[in-house]
Amino acid sequence: LFSTTLVNCMHQVMAHETQNKETEIVYTTKRTDEVEKEQQDQPVQEQKGQGQEQEQEEKEEQVVNPKDDAGGTQAAIALKLGGETKTGRMSGMLKKAATLSGFQTVLNTFNKKEVERTIKVPDSMEELLESTEKDRRFLIFKSLFPSDDNGYDKYFWMDVALMTILAVVGLIIVAVRISRKEEASKVGLSESGALLFTAGFTPLVLTGYAIISGATKFRQQNLIKAASSLFLTVLGLVLLALAEDVDILMLFGGGSMEIGVLFFITKMFSIGEDDERTIVKLESQLADARRSVGAGMALSYFYNFVKPVVTDLYRNKESDKRIRKEDDVVMMVKNAKDRDGKGEEHILAKHWMTILIPRDLNDNNLRGELRNVEFQAHVKHYSTFRPMSQPILKTWTSSEDGRNYCSGLCDLPTIISSIWDRKLDMDQRRNDASLTQEERDAILEVNVPLELVGFQNALVELVQQYPETNGRVRIISIPPAPFDWNSVFEAIAVVDDNPDAFTQKDEAEGEQD
């Protein structure tokens, strides 16, 4: 049935060429009935000029000339078999292109559903680092940082418990003492007013001073504290005004003296830096330390390799036009051991580059692991100063059109090997018998998994910043070396086939939880 349909469609294209050789078949994003009417009543003339071609590309109009080679004819057939809307046509064409390339046949060589179970979007950094499944792969879409202990803060609830106990005990004692005195109502007003005034006046002065002095780390919290303290102070003054024979100035004096003593104990006596400013300084130093290692390597790797290579998957050097999903990207594929060979042309089935980041490092050499990959490939029309070859995990010849295809374009950033080298160096220095315990503790240990997460986080942010890489590069976290490259390709192929399925699956699981 497929062969008959293919032949009939080709006959129709040839017949249309005979009727009008100068007319091109233009399939726009309009409805099917409008397209048919337009083709019957008024032929669409060939658009001229580079500016018009660019405008046509932005509108995502598809122009196919029947006089083109077999690839153009296949694209015309794919468009004709598409749905009525733009989305439907694009989906139909991409689906047809996948059929012609034989990518679906490649997927059928392994258990797709079984591989899908090994791929997950991590909910937290702990889930990624603590994974014990050897075949687990994580699809990385965002930066990962340490999470709280399941959102439970025991210190917060300890503070709430202490505050409640003190308030209840104090209220009971005051109520009992006042009830035994004569004119209990008047005494109650004066005592309550004094308590509220004292409770509000001290934090009002302290938070007001913090706001005025320019400490802004907790500015919002200080404003809330100041407003709450002001309310208690005003309420206390109102109650004191209703009572008689109460010396309000004495309360002001006592409160001021209390604040002065408190300042002396917390500030002058210890002669230390303000806690808030200390926190700000430590956070800045911590951020610099976190960026210095992983981010530094990520910057070098991204700008020297990832961005230049993926730009050739985003924009055609010859035509200087953006490469669409249905366009052909020609790769030069050669055997990894053939250093002098130019390679053979293959069509990249999926326009993605996958960066593989192991969750831990060991004595296995990453460069040695890359030598186990049979094929290397680079874009034929590259814009870099030299062809930058990288692993290609699968090549085949399509039984539909006889063309060579490839898939599984990936890279393993060997620059992260320096993290392992740094760990070995630090361990050797710490084990020096001549060091004292204090000197040994001053040499920080290297946490390799955390360093790798830092590299991964910085790389994710860089990838998402640029249109050339955002939507062309994905990151998959894999178990430590040695690597099973066949299973790595299966994971890449499953994600390439339907990347949205994993984000949707992750969101669905989150809603169920």
Coordinates of C-alpha atoms in Angstrom, one line a residue:
L1 CA 0.0 0.0 0.0
F2 CA 2.8 2.4 0.9
S3 CA 4.7 1.6 -2.4
T4 CA 1.5 2.2 -4.4
T5 CA 0.8 5.5 -2.6
L6 CA 4.4 6.6 -3.2
V7 CA 4.3 5.9 -6.9
N8 CA 1.0 7.6 -7.3
C9 CA 2.2 10.7 -5.5
M10 CA 5.4 10.8 -7.7
H11 CA 3.2 10.5 -10.9
Q12 CA 1.1 13.5 -9.7
V13 CA 4.2 15.6 -9.1
M14 CA 5.6 14.7 -12.5
A15 CA 2.3 15.5 -14.2
H16 CA 2.2 18.9 -12.5
E17 CA 5.7 19.6 -13.7
T18 CA 4.7 18.9 -17.3
Q19 CA 1.8 21.3 -17.1
N20 CA 3.8 24.2 -15.8
K21 CA 7.6 23.8 -15.5
E22 CA 8.2 27.3 -14.0
T23 CA 5.6 26.9 -11.2
E24 CA 6.7 25.7 -7.8
I25 CA 4.4 23.8 -5.4
V26 CA 3.9 25.9 -2.3
Y27 CA 2.3 24.4 0.8
T28 CA 1.5 27.1 3.3
T29 CA 0.1 26.9 6.8
K30 CA -3.5 27.7 5.5
R31 CA -6.3 25.3 5.7
T32 CA -6.5 22.4 3.2
D33 CA -9.5 23.8 1.4
E34 CA -7.9 27.2 0.9
V35 CA -4.7 25.6 -0.4
E36 CA -6.6 23.5 -2.9
K37 CA -8.6 26.5 -4.1
E38 CA -5.4 28.6 -4.4
Q39 CA -3.7 25.8 -6.5
Q40 CA -6.7 25.5 -8.8
D41 CA -7.4 29.2 -9.4
Q42 CA -4.1 31.0 -9.2
P43 CA -0.6 29.4 -9.4
V44 CA 1.9 30.8 -6.9
Q45 CA 4.8 32.5 -8.5
E46 CA 8.3 31.9 -7.3
Q47 CA 9.4 34.4 -4.7
K48 CA 12.5 36.3 -5.5
G49 CA 15.0 38.2 -3.4
Q50 CA 16.8 37.2 -0.3
G51 CA 14.6 39.4 1.9
Q52 CA 11.4 37.6 0.7
E53 CA 13.0 34.2 1.2
Q54 CA 13.9 35.1 4.8
E55 CA 10.3 36.4 5.4
Q56 CA 9.0 33.1 4.0
E57 CA 11.2 31.1 6.3
E58 CA 10.1 33.0 9.4
K59 CA 6.5 32.3 8.5
E60 CA 7.5 28.6 8.1
E61 CA 6.1 28.3 4.7
Q62 CA 7.4 25.2 2.9
V63 CA 8.5 25.5 -0.7
V64 CA 9.4 22.3 -2.6
N65 CA 10.4 22.2 -6.3
P66 CA 9.6 18.9 -8.1
K67 CA 12.7 19.3 -10.1
D68 CA 14.9 18.8 -7.0
D69 CA 16.6 15.5 -6.2
A70 CA 15.0 12.5 -4.5
G71 CA 15.2 14.3 -1.1
G72 CA 13.1 17.2 -2.4
T73 CA 10.5 14.8 -3.9
Q74 CA 10.3 13.0 -0.5
A75 CA 9.8 16.3 1.3
A76 CA 7.0 17.1 -1.1
I77 CA 5.3 13.8 -0.5
A78 CA 5.7 14.2 3.2
L79 CA 4.0 17.5 3.1
K80 CA 1.2 16.2 1.1
L81 CA 0.6 13.4 3.6
G82 CA 0.5 15.9 6.5
G83 CA -2.5 17.2 8.4
E84 CA -4.6 20.2 7.8
T85 CA -2.9 22.6 10.2
K86 CA 0.7 23.7 10.4
T87 CA 1.4 21.5 13.4
G88 CA -0.2 18.6 11.7
R89 CA 1.8 19.1 8.5
M90 CA 5.1 19.5 10.4
S91 CA 4.3 16.4 12.5
G92 CA 3.4 14.5 9.4
M93 CA 6.6 15.5 7.6
L94 CA 8.9 14.7 10.5
K95 CA 7.2 11.4 11.0
K96 CA 7.6 10.6 7.3
A97 CA 11.3 11.7 7.5
A98 CA 11.8 9.4 10.4
T99 CA 10.3 6.5 8.4
L100 CA 12.5 7.2 5.4
S101 CA 15.6 7.5 7.5
G102 CA 14.9 4.2 9.3
F103 CA 15.2 5.7 12.8
Q104 CA 12.1 3.9 13.9
T105 CA 13.6 0.6 12.7
V106 CA 16.7 1.4 14.9
L107 CA 14.4 1.9 17.9
N108 CA 12.8 -1.5 17.3
T109 CA 16.2 -3.2 17.8
F110 CA 15.8 -2.9 21.5
N111 CA 13.1 -2.8 24.2
K112 CA 12.1 0.8 24.1
K113 CA 9.8 0.7 27.1
E114 CA 12.5 -1.1 29.2
V115 CA 15.0 1.7 28.4
E116 CA 12.4 4.4 29.2
R117 CA 12.2 3.0 32.8
T118 CA 15.9 3.7 33.3
I119 CA 15.5 7.4 32.5
K120 CA 14.1 10.0 34.9
V121 CA 14.1 13.7 35.6
P122 CA 15.6 14.1 39.1
D123 CA 13.5 15.8 41.8
S124 CA 16.5 16.9 43.8
M125 CA 20.3 16.8 43.9
E126 CA 20.1 14.1 46.6
E127 CA 18.2 11.8 44.3
L128 CA 20.9 12.1 41.7
L129 CA 23.8 11.6 44.0
E130 CA 22.3 8.9 46.1
S131 CA 21.1 6.7 43.2
T132 CA 22.2 3.1 43.6
E133 CA 20.8 1.8 40.4
K134 CA 23.7 1.1 38.0
D135 CA 21.6 1.6 34.9
R136 CA 19.8 4.7 36.0
R137 CA 20.1 7.8 33.8
F138 CA 18.9 11.3 34.7
L139 CA 17.7 13.8 32.1
I140 CA 18.9 17.2 33.3
F141 CA 16.7 20.3 32.5
K142 CA 17.7 22.6 35.4
S143 CA 20.3 23.3 38.0
L144 CA 20.2 21.1 41.1
F145 CA 21.0 22.3 44.6
P146 CA 20.8 20.7 48.1
S147 CA 17.2 20.6 49.4
D148 CA 15.9 21.0 52.9
D149 CA 15.1 18.0 55.1
N150 CA 11.8 17.2 53.4
G151 CA 10.7 20.8 54.2
Y152 CA 10.8 20.1 57.9
D153 CA 12.6 22.7 60.0
K154 CA 12.8 21.4 63.6
Y155 CA 14.3 24.6 64.9
F156 CA 11.3 26.6 63.7
W157 CA 8.9 24.4 65.6
M158 CA 11.2 24.5 68.7
D159 CA 11.0 28.3 68.6
V160 CA 7.2 28.2 68.2
A161 CA 6.9 25.8 71.2
L162 CA 9.2 28.0 73.4
M163 CA 7.3 31.2 72.5
T164 CA 3.9 29.6 73.2
I165 CA 5.0 28.1 76.6
L166 CA 6.5 31.4 77.8
A167 CA 3.4 33.4 76.7
V168 CA 1.0 31.0 78.3
V169 CA 2.9 30.7 81.6
G170 CA 3.4 34.5 81.8
L171 CA -0.3 35.2 81.1
I172 CA -1.4 32.8 83.8
I173 CA 1.0 34.2 86.4
V174 CA 0.0 37.8 85.6
A175 CA -3.7 37.0 85.6
V176 CA -3.5 35.2 89.0
R177 CA -1.5 38.0 90.6
I178 CA -3.8 40.8 89.3
S179 CA -7.0 39.0 90.4
R180 CA -5.8 39.0 94.1
K181 CA -5.4 42.8 94.2
E182 CA -7.9 45.5 94.8
E183 CA -9.2 47.4 91.8
A184 CA -8.1 44.5 89.6
S185 CA -9.4 46.2 86.4
K186 CA -7.2 49.3 86.8
V187 CA -4.2 47.3 87.8
G188 CA -4.8 44.9 84.9
L189 CA -4.8 47.8 82.4
S190 CA -1.6 49.3 83.8
E191 CA 0.2 45.9 84.0
S192 CA -0.9 44.8 80.6
G193 CA 0.0 48.2 79.1
A194 CA 3.4 48.0 80.6
L195 CA 4.0 44.5 79.4
L196 CA 2.9 45.3 75.8
F197 CA 4.9 48.5 75.8
T198 CA 8.1 46.8 77.0
A199 CA 7.6 43.9 74.6
G200 CA 7.2 46.2 71.6
F201 CA 9.6 49.0 72.4
T202 CA 12.8 47.0 72.5
P203 CA 12.5 45.2 69.1
L204 CA 11.1 48.5 67.6
V205 CA 14.3 50.3 68.4
L206 CA 16.6 47.4 67.4
T207 CA 14.9 46.7 64.0
G208 CA 14.6 50.4 63.3
Y209 CA 18.3 50.8 63.9
A210 CA 19.1 47.9 61.6
I211 CA 17.0 49.5 58.8
I212 CA 18.5 52.9 59.2
S213 CA 22.1 51.6 59.5
G214 CA 21.9 50.2 55.9
A215 CA 21.9 46.4 56.6
T216 CA 19.7 45.2 53.9
K217 CA 20.1 41.4 54.0
F218 CA 16.9 41.0 56.1
R219 CA 15.3 44.3 55.2
Q220 CA 11.9 42.9 54.5
Q221 CA 11.9 40.9 57.7
N222 CA 13.0 43.9 59.7
L223 CA 10.2 46.0 58.2
I224 CA 7.7 43.4 59.3
K225 CA 9.3 43.2 62.8
A226 CA 9.3 47.0 63.1
A227 CA 5.6 47.2 62.1
S228 CA 4.6 44.5 64.6
S229 CA 6.6 46.1 67.4
L230 CA 5.2 49.5 66.7
F231 CA 1.6 48.1 67.0
L232 CA 2.5 46.5 70.4
T233 CA 4.1 49.7 71.6
V234 CA 1.1 51.9 70.6
L235 CA -1.4 49.4 72.1
G236 CA 0.6 49.4 75.3
L237 CA 0.6 53.2 75.4
V238 CA -3.2 53.2 74.9
L239 CA -3.8 50.9 77.8
L240 CA -1.4 52.9 80.0
A241 CA -3.3 56.1 79.1
L242 CA -6.6 54.5 80.3
A243 CA -5.0 53.5 83.6
E244 CA -4.3 56.1 86.3
D245 CA -1.2 57.0 88.2
V246 CA 1.2 55.4 85.6
D247 CA 4.6 57.0 84.9
I248 CA 5.0 56.5 81.2
L249 CA 8.3 58.4 81.1
M250 CA 9.7 55.9 83.6
L251 CA 8.8 53.1 81.3
F252 CA 10.6 54.9 78.4
G253 CA 13.6 55.3 80.6
G254 CA 13.6 51.7 81.7
G255 CA 13.2 50.5 78.1
S256 CA 16.0 52.6 76.9
M257 CA 18.3 51.4 79.6
E258 CA 17.4 47.8 78.8
I259 CA 18.3 48.3 75.1
G260 CA 21.6 50.0 76.0
V261 CA 22.6 47.0 78.2
L262 CA 21.5 44.6 75.5
F263 CA 23.7 46.5 73.0
F264 CA 26.6 46.4 75.3
I265 CA 26.4 42.7 75.8
T266 CA 25.8 41.7 72.2
K267 CA 28.0 44.4 70.4
M268 CA 30.6 46.0 72.6
F269 CA 31.4 43.2 75.0
S270 CA 32.2 40.7 72.2
I271 CA 33.6 43.5 69.9
G272 CA 32.5 41.4 66.9
E273 CA 31.1 42.0 63.5
D274 CA 27.3 42.3 63.1
D275 CA 25.8 38.9 62.5
E276 CA 23.9 40.0 59.4
R277 CA 26.9 41.4 57.7
T278 CA 28.9 38.3 58.6
I279 CA 26.2 36.2 56.9
V280 CA 26.3 38.4 53.8
K281 CA 30.1 38.1 53.6
L282 CA 30.0 34.3 54.1
E283 CA 27.3 33.8 51.4
S284 CA 29.4 35.8 48.9
Q285 CA 32.5 33.8 49.7
L286 CA 30.6 30.6 49.4
A287 CA 29.1 31.6 46.0
D288 CA 32.6 32.5 44.7
A289 CA 34.0 29.2 45.9
R290 CA 31.2 27.2 44.3
R291 CA 31.7 29.1 41.0
S292 CA 35.4 28.8 40.9
V293 CA 35.8 25.1 40.1
G294 CA 32.7 23.7 38.3
A295 CA 31.7 27.0 36.6
G296 CA 35.2 27.6 35.5
M297 CA 35.5 24.3 33.7
A298 CA 31.9 24.7 32.3
L299 CA 32.7 28.1 30.8
S300 CA 35.8 26.7 29.1
Y301 CA 34.1 23.6 27.8
F302 CA 31.0 25.5 26.6
Y303 CA 32.6 28.4 24.8
N304 CA 35.5 26.4 23.3
F305 CA 33.6 23.3 22.2
V306 CA 29.8 23.1 22.7
K307 CA 28.6 26.4 21.4
P308 CA 30.8 26.4 18.2
V309 CA 29.9 22.8 17.3
V310 CA 26.2 23.2 18.0
T311 CA 26.0 26.5 16.0
D312 CA 26.6 24.3 12.9
L313 CA 23.5 22.3 13.9
Y314 CA 21.5 25.6 14.2
R315 CA 22.6 27.6 11.2
N316 CA 23.8 26.5 7.8
K317 CA 27.2 27.9 7.0
E318 CA 26.7 27.9 3.2
S319 CA 23.3 29.5 3.1
D320 CA 23.5 31.3 6.4
K321 CA 19.9 30.2 7.2
R322 CA 18.5 28.6 10.3
I323 CA 18.4 24.8 10.1
R324 CA 14.9 23.5 10.6
K325 CA 14.0 20.1 12.1
E326 CA 13.1 18.7 8.6
D327 CA 16.3 19.9 7.0
D328 CA 19.3 17.6 6.3
V329 CA 22.4 18.0 8.4
V330 CA 25.3 16.3 6.6
M331 CA 27.9 14.7 8.9
M332 CA 31.2 13.3 7.9
V333 CA 31.5 10.0 9.7
K334 CA 34.7 7.9 9.9
N335 CA 36.1 5.1 12.0
A336 CA 37.6 6.5 15.2
K337 CA 40.9 4.7 14.5
D338 CA 41.2 6.2 11.0
R339 CA 42.9 9.5 11.9
D340 CA 43.7 10.5 8.3
G341 CA 40.4 9.5 6.6
K342 CA 38.0 12.2 5.5
G343 CA 35.0 10.1 6.3
E344 CA 31.7 9.3 4.5
E345 CA 28.6 11.5 4.3
H346 CA 25.7 10.6 6.6
I347 CA 22.5 12.4 7.4
L348 CA 22.0 13.2 11.1
A349 CA 18.6 11.7 11.9
K350 CA 18.0 13.9 15.0
H351 CA 19.5 17.4 15.4
W352 CA 20.5 17.0 19.0
M353 CA 23.9 16.8 20.8
T354 CA 23.8 15.0 24.1
I355 CA 26.4 15.8 26.8
L356 CA 27.1 12.8 29.0
I357 CA 28.2 13.6 32.6
P358 CA 29.0 10.8 34.9
R359 CA 27.8 11.0 38.5
D360 CA 31.2 10.1 39.9
L361 CA 34.7 9.6 38.8
N362 CA 37.3 6.8 39.4
D363 CA 40.6 5.5 38.0
N364 CA 39.0 4.8 34.6
N365 CA 40.4 7.2 32.1
L366 CA 37.7 9.2 30.3
R367 CA 39.8 9.6 27.2
G368 CA 40.3 5.8 27.2
E369 CA 36.5 5.3 27.4
L370 CA 36.0 7.5 24.4
R371 CA 38.4 5.4 22.4
N372 CA 36.0 2.5 22.8
V373 CA 33.5 4.4 20.6
E374 CA 33.7 3.0 17.0
F375 CA 32.8 6.1 15.0
Q376 CA 33.6 9.8 15.2
A377 CA 31.8 12.5 13.2
H378 CA 31.7 16.3 12.5
V379 CA 29.5 18.6 10.5
K380 CA 30.5 18.6 6.8
H381 CA 30.1 22.4 6.4
Y382 CA 31.7 23.4 9.6
S383 CA 32.3 27.1 10.6
T384 CA 35.0 26.4 13.2
F385 CA 38.7 26.7 12.5
R386 CA 38.9 23.0 12.2
P387 CA 36.5 20.0 12.1
M388 CA 35.7 19.1 15.7
S389 CA 34.9 15.4 15.7
Q390 CA 32.9 13.8 18.5
P391 CA 31.4 10.3 19.1
I392 CA 28.5 9.2 16.9
L393 CA 27.0 6.0 18.4
K394 CA 24.9 4.6 15.5
T395 CA 25.2 4.5 11.7
W396 CA 23.0 2.7 9.2
T397 CA 21.7 2.7 5.6
S398 CA 18.0 3.3 5.1
S399 CA 16.2 0.6 3.2
E400 CA 13.7 3.2 2.1
D401 CA 15.9 5.7 0.2
G402 CA 19.3 4.0 0.3
R403 CA 21.0 7.0 2.1
N404 CA 23.4 6.7 5.0
Y405 CA 22.1 8.0 8.4
C406 CA 23.6 8.4 11.8
S407 CA 22.3 9.2 15.3
G408 CA 23.6 9.4 18.9
L409 CA 25.7 12.5 18.5
C410 CA 27.2 13.0 21.9
D411 CA 30.3 14.1 23.9
L412 CA 31.9 13.2 27.2
P413 CA 33.6 16.3 28.6
T414 CA 37.1 14.9 29.5
I415 CA 37.9 18.3 31.2
I416 CA 36.2 16.9 34.3
S417 CA 39.0 14.4 34.7
S418 CA 40.9 17.3 36.4
I419 CA 38.4 17.0 39.3
W420 CA 39.7 13.4 39.9
D421 CA 43.3 14.5 39.6
R422 CA 42.7 17.3 42.1
K423 CA 41.1 14.8 44.5
L424 CA 44.2 12.5 44.3
D425 CA 46.5 15.4 44.9
M426 CA 44.6 16.6 47.9
D427 CA 44.4 13.1 49.4
Q428 CA 48.1 12.7 49.0
R429 CA 48.8 16.0 50.7
R430 CA 46.5 15.2 53.5
N431 CA 48.2 11.9 54.1
D432 CA 51.6 13.5 54.6
A433 CA 52.9 12.2 57.9
S434 CA 54.8 15.4 58.6
L435 CA 51.6 17.5 58.9
T436 CA 50.0 18.3 62.2
Q437 CA 46.3 17.6 62.6
E438 CA 45.5 21.3 62.3
E439 CA 47.5 21.6 59.0
R440 CA 45.8 18.4 57.7
D441 CA 42.3 19.8 58.4
A442 CA 43.2 23.0 56.6
I443 CA 43.5 21.0 53.4
L444 CA 40.0 20.7 52.2
E445 CA 38.8 17.3 50.9
V446 CA 37.4 17.2 47.3
N447 CA 33.8 15.9 47.0
V448 CA 33.8 14.6 43.4
P449 CA 30.1 14.1 43.0
L450 CA 29.3 17.6 44.3
E451 CA 32.0 19.1 42.0
L452 CA 30.4 17.3 39.1
V453 CA 26.9 18.7 40.0
G454 CA 28.5 22.2 40.1
F455 CA 29.9 21.7 36.6
Q456 CA 26.5 20.3 35.4
N457 CA 24.5 23.2 36.9
A458 CA 26.8 25.9 35.3
L459 CA 26.5 24.1 32.0
V460 CA 22.7 23.9 32.1
E461 CA 22.6 27.7 32.7
L462 CA 24.9 28.4 29.8
V463 CA 23.0 26.1 27.4
Q464 CA 19.7 27.8 28.1
Q465 CA 21.2 31.3 27.5
Y466 CA 21.8 31.0 23.8
P467 CA 19.3 30.2 21.0
E468 CA 22.0 28.1 19.2
T469 CA 22.2 25.7 22.1
N470 CA 18.8 25.9 23.8
G471 CA 16.8 23.2 22.1
R472 CA 19.8 21.6 20.5
V473 CA 21.8 20.4 23.5
R474 CA 20.6 18.1 26.3
I475 CA 22.4 16.7 29.3
I476 CA 22.1 13.2 30.6
S477 CA 23.7 12.1 33.9
I478 CA 25.0 8.5 33.6
P479 CA 26.6 6.1 36.1
P480 CA 30.4 6.1 36.5
A481 CA 32.8 4.5 34.1
P482 CA 33.3 2.0 32.5
F483 CA 30.5 2.8 30.1
D484 CA 28.3 0.5 28.1
W485 CA 28.0 2.6 24.9
N486 CA 25.2 0.4 23.4
S487 CA 23.0 1.2 26.4
V488 CA 24.0 4.8 26.3
F489 CA 22.9 5.0 22.7
E490 CA 19.6 3.3 23.6
A491 CA 18.9 6.0 26.2
I492 CA 19.8 8.8 23.8
A493 CA 17.6 7.3 21.1
V494 CA 14.6 7.0 23.3
V495 CA 14.9 10.6 24.5
D496 CA 15.5 11.8 20.9
D497 CA 12.3 10.0 19.8
N498 CA 10.1 11.9 22.2
P499 CA 11.8 14.2 24.7
D500 CA 8.6 15.8 25.8
A501 CA 7.3 12.5 27.1
F502 CA 9.8 12.5 30.0
T503 CA 8.9 16.0 31.3
Q504 CA 5.2 15.2 31.0
K505 CA 5.8 11.9 32.8
D506 CA 7.7 13.7 35.6
E507 CA 4.9 16.3 36.0
A508 CA 2.3 13.5 36.1
E509 CA 4.2 11.6 38.8
G510 CA 4.6 14.8 40.8
E511 CA 0.8 15.4 40.7
Q512 CA 0.2 11.8 41.9
D513 CA 2.7 12.3 44.8

